[in-house]
mmCIF file of C-alpha atoms and ligand atoms in Angstrom:
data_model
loop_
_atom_site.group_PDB
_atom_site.id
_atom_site.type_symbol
_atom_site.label_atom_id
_atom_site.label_comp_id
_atom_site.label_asym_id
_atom_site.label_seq_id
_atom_site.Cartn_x
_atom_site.Cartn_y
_atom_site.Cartn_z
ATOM 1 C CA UNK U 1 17.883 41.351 -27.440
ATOM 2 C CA UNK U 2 17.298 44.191 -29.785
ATOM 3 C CA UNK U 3 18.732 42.670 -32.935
ATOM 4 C CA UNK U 4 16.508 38.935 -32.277
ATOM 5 C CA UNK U 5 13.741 41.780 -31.729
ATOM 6 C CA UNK U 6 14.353 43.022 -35.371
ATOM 7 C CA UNK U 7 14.499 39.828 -37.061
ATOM 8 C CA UNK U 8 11.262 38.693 -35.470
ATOM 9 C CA UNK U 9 10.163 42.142 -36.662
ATOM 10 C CA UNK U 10 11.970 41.257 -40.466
ATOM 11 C CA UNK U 11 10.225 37.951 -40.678
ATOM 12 C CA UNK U 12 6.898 39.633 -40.918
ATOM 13 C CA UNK U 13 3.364 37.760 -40.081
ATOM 14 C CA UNK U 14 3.551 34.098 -40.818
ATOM 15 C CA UNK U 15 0.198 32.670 -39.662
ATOM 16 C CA UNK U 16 -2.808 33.628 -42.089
ATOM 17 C CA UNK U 17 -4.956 35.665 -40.131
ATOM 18 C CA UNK U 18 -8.380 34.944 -42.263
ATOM 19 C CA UNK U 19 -8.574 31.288 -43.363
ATOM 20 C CA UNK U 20 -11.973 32.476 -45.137
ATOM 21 C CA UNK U 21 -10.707 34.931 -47.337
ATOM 22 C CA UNK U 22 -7.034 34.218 -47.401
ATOM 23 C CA UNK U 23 -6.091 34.740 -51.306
ATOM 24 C CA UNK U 24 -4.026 31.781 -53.209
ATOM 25 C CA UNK U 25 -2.073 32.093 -56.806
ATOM 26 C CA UNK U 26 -3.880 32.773 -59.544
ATOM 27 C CA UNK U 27 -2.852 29.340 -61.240
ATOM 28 C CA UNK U 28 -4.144 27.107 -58.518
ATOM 29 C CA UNK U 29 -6.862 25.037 -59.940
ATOM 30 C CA UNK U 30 -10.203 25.211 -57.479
ATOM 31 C CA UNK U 31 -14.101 25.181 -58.800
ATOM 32 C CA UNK U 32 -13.924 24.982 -62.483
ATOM 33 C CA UNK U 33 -16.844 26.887 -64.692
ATOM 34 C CA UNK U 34 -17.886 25.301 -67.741
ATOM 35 C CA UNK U 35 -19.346 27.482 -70.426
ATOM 36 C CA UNK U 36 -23.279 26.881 -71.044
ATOM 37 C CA UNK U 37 -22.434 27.056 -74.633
ATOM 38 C CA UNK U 38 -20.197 24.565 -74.795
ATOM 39 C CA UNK U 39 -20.526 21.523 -77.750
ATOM 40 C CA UNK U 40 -21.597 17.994 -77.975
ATOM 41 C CA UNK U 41 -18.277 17.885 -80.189
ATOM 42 C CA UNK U 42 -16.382 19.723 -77.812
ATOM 43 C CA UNK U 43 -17.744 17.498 -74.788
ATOM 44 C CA UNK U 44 -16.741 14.672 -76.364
ATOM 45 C CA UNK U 45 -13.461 15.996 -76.890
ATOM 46 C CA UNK U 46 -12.918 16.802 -73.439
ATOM 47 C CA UNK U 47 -14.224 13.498 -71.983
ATOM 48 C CA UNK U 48 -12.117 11.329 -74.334
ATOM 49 C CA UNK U 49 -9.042 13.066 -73.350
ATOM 50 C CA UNK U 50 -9.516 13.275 -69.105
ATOM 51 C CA UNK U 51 -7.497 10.536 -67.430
ATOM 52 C CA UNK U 52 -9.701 9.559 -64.679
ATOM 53 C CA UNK U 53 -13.466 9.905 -67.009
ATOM 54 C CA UNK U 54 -14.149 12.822 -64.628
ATOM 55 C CA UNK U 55 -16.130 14.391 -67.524
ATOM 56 C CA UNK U 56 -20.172 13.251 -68.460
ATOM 57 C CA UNK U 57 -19.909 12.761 -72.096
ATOM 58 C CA UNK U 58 -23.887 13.126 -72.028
ATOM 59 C CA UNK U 59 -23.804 16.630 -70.076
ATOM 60 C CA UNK U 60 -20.052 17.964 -70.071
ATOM 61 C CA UNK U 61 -20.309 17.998 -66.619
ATOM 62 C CA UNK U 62 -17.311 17.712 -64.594
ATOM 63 C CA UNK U 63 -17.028 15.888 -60.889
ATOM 64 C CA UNK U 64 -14.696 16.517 -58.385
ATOM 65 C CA UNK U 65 -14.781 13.719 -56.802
ATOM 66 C CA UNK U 66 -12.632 12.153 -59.661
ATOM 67 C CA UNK U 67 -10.751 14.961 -61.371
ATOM 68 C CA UNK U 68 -7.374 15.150 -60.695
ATOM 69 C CA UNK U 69 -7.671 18.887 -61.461
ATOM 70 C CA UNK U 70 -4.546 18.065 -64.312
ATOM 71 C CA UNK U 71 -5.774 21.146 -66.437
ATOM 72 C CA UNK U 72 -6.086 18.947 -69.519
ATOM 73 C CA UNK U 73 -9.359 19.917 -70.422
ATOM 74 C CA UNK U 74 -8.759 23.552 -69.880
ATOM 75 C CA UNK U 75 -6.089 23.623 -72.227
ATOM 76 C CA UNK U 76 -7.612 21.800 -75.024
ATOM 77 C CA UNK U 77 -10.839 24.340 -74.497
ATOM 78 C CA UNK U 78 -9.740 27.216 -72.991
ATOM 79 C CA UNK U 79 -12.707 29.559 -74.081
ATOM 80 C CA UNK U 80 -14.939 26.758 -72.906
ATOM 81 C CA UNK U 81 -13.360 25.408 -69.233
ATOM 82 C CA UNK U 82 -11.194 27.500 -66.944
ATOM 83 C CA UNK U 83 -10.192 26.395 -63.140
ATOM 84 C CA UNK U 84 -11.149 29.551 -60.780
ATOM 85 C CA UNK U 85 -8.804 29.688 -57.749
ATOM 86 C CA UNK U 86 -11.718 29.099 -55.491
ATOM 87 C CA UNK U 87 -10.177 26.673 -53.161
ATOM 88 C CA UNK U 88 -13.863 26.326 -51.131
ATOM 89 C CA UNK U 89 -15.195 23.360 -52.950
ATOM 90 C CA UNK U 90 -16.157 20.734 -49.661
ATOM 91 C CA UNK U 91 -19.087 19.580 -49.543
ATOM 92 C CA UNK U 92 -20.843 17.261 -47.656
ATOM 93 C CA UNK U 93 -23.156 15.457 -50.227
ATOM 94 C CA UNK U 94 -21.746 13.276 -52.924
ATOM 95 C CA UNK U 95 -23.704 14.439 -55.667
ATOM 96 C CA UNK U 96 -22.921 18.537 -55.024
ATOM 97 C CA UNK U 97 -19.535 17.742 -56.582
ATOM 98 C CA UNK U 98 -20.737 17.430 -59.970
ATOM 99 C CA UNK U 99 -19.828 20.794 -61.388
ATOM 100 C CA UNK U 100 -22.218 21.350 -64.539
ATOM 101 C CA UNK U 101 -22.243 23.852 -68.114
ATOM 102 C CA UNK U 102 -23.274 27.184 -66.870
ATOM 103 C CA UNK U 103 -22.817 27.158 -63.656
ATOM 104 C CA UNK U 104 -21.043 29.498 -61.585
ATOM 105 C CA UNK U 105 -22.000 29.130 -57.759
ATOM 106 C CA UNK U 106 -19.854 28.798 -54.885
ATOM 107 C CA UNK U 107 -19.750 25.339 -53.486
ATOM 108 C CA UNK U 108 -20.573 24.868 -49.731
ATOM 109 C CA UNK U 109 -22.124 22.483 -47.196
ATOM 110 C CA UNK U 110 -26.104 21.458 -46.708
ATOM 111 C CA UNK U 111 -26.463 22.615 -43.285
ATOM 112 C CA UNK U 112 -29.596 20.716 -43.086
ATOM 113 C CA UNK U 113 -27.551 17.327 -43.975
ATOM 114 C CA UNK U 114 -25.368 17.691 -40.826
ATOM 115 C CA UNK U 115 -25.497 15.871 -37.997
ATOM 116 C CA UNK U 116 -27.048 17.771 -35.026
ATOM 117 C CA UNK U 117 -24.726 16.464 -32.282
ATOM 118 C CA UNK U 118 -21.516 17.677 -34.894
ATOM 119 C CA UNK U 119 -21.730 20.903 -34.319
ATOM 120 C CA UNK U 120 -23.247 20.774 -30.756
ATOM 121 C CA UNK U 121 -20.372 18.770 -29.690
ATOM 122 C CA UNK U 122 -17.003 19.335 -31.782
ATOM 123 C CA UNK U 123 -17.292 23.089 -32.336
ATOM 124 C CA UNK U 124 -15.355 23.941 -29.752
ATOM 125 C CA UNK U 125 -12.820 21.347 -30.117
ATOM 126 C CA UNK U 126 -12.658 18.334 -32.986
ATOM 127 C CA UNK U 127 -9.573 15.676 -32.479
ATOM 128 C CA UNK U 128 -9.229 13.959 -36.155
ATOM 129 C CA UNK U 129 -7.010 10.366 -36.816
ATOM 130 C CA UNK U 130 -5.525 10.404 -39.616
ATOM 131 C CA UNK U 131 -5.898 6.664 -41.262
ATOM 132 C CA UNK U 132 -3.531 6.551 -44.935
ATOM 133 C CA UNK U 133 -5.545 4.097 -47.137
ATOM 134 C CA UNK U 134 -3.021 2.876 -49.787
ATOM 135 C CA UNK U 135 -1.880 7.177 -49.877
ATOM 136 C CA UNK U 136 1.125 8.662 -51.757
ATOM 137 C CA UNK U 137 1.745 11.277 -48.862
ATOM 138 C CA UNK U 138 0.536 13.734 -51.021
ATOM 139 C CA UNK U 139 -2.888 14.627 -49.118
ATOM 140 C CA UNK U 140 -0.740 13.745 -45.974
ATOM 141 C CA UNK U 141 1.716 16.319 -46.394
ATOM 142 C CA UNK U 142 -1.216 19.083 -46.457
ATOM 143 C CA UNK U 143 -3.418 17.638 -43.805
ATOM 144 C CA UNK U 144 0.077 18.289 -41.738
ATOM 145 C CA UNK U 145 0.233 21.580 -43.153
ATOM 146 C CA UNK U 146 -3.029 22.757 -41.719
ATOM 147 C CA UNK U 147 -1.705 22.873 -38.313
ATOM 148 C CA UNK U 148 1.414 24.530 -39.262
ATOM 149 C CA UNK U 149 2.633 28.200 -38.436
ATOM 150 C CA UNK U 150 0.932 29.422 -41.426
ATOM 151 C CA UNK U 151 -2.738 27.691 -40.984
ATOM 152 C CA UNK U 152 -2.744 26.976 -37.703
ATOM 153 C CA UNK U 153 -5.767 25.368 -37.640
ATOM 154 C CA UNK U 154 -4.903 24.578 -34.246
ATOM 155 C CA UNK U 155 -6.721 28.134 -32.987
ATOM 156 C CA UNK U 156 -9.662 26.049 -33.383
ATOM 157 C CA UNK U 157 -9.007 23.390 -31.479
ATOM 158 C CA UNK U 158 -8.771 21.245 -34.732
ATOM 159 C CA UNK U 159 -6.235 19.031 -34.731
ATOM 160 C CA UNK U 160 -4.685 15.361 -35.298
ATOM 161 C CA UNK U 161 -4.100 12.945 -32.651
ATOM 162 C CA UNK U 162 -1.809 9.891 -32.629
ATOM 163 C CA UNK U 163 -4.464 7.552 -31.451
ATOM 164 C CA UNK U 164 -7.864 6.954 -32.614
ATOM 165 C CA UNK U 165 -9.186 6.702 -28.620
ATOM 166 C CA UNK U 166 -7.981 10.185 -28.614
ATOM 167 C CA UNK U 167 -10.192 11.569 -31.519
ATOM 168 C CA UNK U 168 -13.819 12.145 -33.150
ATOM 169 C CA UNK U 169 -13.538 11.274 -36.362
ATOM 170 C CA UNK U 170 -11.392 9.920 -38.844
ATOM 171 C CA UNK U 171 -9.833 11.354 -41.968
ATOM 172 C CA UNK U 172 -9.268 8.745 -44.602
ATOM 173 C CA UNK U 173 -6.995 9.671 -47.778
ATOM 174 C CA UNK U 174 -5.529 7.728 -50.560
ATOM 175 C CA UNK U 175 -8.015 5.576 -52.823
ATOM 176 C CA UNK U 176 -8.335 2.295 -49.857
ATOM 177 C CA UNK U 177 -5.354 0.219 -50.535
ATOM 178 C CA UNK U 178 -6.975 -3.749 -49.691
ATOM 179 C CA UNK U 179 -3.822 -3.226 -47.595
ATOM 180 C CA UNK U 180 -5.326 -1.109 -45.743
ATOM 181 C CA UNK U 181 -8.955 -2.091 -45.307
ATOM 182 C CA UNK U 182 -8.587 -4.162 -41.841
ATOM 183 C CA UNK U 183 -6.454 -1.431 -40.152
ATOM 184 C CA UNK U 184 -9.203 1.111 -41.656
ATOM 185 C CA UNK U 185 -11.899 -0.957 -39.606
ATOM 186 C CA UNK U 186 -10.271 -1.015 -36.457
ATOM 187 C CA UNK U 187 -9.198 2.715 -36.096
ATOM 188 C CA UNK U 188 -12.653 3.106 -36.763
ATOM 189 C CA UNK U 189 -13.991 0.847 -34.157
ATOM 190 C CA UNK U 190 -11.819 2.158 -31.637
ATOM 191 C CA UNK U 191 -12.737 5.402 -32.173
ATOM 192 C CA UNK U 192 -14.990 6.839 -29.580
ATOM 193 C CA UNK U 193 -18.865 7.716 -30.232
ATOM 194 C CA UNK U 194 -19.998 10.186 -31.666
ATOM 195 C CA UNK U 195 -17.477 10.559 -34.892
ATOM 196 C CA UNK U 196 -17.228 11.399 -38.292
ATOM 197 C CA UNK U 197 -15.463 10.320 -41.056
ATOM 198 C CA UNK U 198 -13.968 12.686 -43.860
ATOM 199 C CA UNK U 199 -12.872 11.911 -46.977
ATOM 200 C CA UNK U 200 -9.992 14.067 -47.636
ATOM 201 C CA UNK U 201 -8.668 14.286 -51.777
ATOM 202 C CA UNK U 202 -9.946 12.704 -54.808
ATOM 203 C CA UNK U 203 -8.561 9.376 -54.685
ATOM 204 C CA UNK U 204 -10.098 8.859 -51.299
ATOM 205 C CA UNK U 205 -13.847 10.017 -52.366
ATOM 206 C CA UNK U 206 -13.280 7.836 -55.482
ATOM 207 C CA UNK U 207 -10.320 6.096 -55.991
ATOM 208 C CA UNK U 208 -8.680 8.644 -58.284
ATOM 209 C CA UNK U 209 -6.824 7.241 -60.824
ATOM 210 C CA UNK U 210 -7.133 3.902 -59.222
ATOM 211 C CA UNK U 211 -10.566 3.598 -59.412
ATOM 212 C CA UNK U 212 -11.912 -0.117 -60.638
ATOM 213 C CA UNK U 213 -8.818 -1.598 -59.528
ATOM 214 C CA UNK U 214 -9.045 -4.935 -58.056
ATOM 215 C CA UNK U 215 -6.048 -3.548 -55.548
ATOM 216 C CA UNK U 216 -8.898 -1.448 -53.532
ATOM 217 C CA UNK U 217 -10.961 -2.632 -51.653
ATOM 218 C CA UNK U 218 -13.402 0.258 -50.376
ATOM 219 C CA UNK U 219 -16.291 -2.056 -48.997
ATOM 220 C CA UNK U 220 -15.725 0.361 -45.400
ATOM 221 C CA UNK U 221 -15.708 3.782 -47.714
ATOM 222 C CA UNK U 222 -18.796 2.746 -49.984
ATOM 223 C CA UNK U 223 -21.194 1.721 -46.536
ATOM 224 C CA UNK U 224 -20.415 4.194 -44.287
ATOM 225 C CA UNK U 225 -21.963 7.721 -43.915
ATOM 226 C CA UNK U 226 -19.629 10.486 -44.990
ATOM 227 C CA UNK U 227 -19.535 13.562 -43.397
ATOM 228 C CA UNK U 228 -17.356 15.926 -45.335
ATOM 229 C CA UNK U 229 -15.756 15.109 -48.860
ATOM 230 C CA UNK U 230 -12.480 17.527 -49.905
ATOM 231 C CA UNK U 231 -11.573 17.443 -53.317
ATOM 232 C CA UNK U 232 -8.353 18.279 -54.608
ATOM 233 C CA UNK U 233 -5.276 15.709 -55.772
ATOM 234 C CA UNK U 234 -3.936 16.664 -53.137
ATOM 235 C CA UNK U 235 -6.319 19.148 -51.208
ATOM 236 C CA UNK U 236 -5.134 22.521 -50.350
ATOM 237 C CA UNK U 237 -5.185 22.980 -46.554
ATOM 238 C CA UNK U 238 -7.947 25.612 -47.176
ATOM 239 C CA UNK U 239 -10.162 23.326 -48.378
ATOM 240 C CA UNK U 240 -9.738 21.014 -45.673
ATOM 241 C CA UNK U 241 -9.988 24.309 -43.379
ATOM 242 C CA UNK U 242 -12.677 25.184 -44.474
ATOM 243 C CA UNK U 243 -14.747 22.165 -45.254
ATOM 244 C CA UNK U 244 -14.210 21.659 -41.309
ATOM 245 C CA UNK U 245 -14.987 24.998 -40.571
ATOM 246 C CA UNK U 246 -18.181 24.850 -42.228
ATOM 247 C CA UNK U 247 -19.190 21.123 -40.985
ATOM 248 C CA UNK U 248 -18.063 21.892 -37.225
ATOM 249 C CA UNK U 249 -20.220 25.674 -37.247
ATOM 250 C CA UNK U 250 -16.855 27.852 -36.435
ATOM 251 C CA UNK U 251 -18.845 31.122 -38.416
ATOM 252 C CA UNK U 252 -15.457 33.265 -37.819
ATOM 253 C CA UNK U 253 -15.660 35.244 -41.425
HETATM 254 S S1 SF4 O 1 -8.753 18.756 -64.974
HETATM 255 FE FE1 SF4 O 1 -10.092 17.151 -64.155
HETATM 256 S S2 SF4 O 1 -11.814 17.068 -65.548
HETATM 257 FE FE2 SF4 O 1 -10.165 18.164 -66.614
HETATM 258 S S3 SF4 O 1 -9.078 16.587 -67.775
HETATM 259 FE FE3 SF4 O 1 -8.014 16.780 -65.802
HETATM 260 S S4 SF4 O 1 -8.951 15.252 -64.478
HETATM 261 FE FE4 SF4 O 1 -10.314 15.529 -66.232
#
């Protein structure tokens, strides 16, 4: 009993006890900053080079919703773009993903934009489906990883179900495979009133590096209201955290 006592004891803590605060690696790409001073020339630059036209070649603005956070533009400017590891970038209105020059503000929610019954009703507890729209299991693996030892998300109440009758709310990822777009409709449907629907990683909130192709179809995506949109390619379980944490009204510091 005494030795299984000191390799419980070896093991250390495995859950993160602050999902607010908890700190990540320094090379983890989060919010990028973009210098104020930064070029027309070197704008240009950068939006000619980025795969997925995530950068305004008007403004030099970058949007999350579409960057696949590669680093590319960092390294071609590095005095000019750098990727904090701020891994709170949810938000819940499309446009408060566009990152522009000179800014350097923590991203979070517009409490007045939420839904009154959300937070009335799913603080406590929030049951999520899980629907895979054309995915790569990326974003999959780390919505699973939120209710693991370490996250536990779970303390919350938040978790995923294996049936949409069982939930409030969907979370979509991958860009909306056509493949996909009936099954996407009826886990919807036959999810229970009220509910929300989260976008969870880039290529669900825009396609990603899909976007335009005639193999999507995201007619369900583009005319339904959107509760929570979580960057990342894939996300990092703390933004999905605490995206949710924010949306639902769990204040826990
Ligand atoms: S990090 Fe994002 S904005 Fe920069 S080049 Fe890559 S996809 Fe484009």
């Amino acid at each position: 009993m005494l030795k299984e006592v000191n390799i419980l004891r070896s093991h250390g803590s495995q859950y993160v006890k602050n999902l607010r605060i908890q700190p990540v690696s320094g090379i983890f790409r989060g919010r990028p900053v973009i210098s104020g001073d930064i070029a027309g020339d070197e704008i240009k630059l950068v939006s000619n080079l980025c795969p997925v036209k995530a950068i305004s070649s008007g403004t030099g603005a970058i949007d999350l919703g579409r960057c696949v956070f590669c680093g590319e533009c960092a390294f071609a400017l590095p005095g000019k773009i750098r990727f904090k590891n701020d891994y709170r970038i949810a938000v819940n209105r499309r446009e408060d993903l566009v990152i522009n020059p000179g800014l350097d503000i923590p991203l979070r929610l517009n409490d007045g934009e939420i839904r009154k019954e959300i937070k009335k009703l799913f603080r406590g507890a929030l049951k999520l489906r899980q629907v895979s729209a054309g995915g790569d299991n990326s974003c999959e693996m780390e919505l699973a990883a939120t209710g693991n030892v370490n996250f536990d998300f779970g303390r919350y109440g938040v978790e995923f179900t294996a049936s949409p009758r069982h939930s409030d709310g969907i979370v979509i990822t991958g860009p909306g495979g056509e493949n996909m777009a009936e099954a996407l409709q009826i886990t919807w449907n036959a999810t229970p009133v009220p509910k929300i629907i989260i976008l969870a990683g880039t290529d669900a909130i825009s396609g990603g590096i899909f976007e335009g192709s005639s193999a999507l179809n995201r007619h369900f995506i583009d005319n339904h209201h959107i509760d929570l949109y979580v960057p990342g390619n894939p996300l990092h379980p703390l933004t999905f955290i605490n995206g949710v944490m924010d949306l639902i009204g769990i204040y826990s510091k």
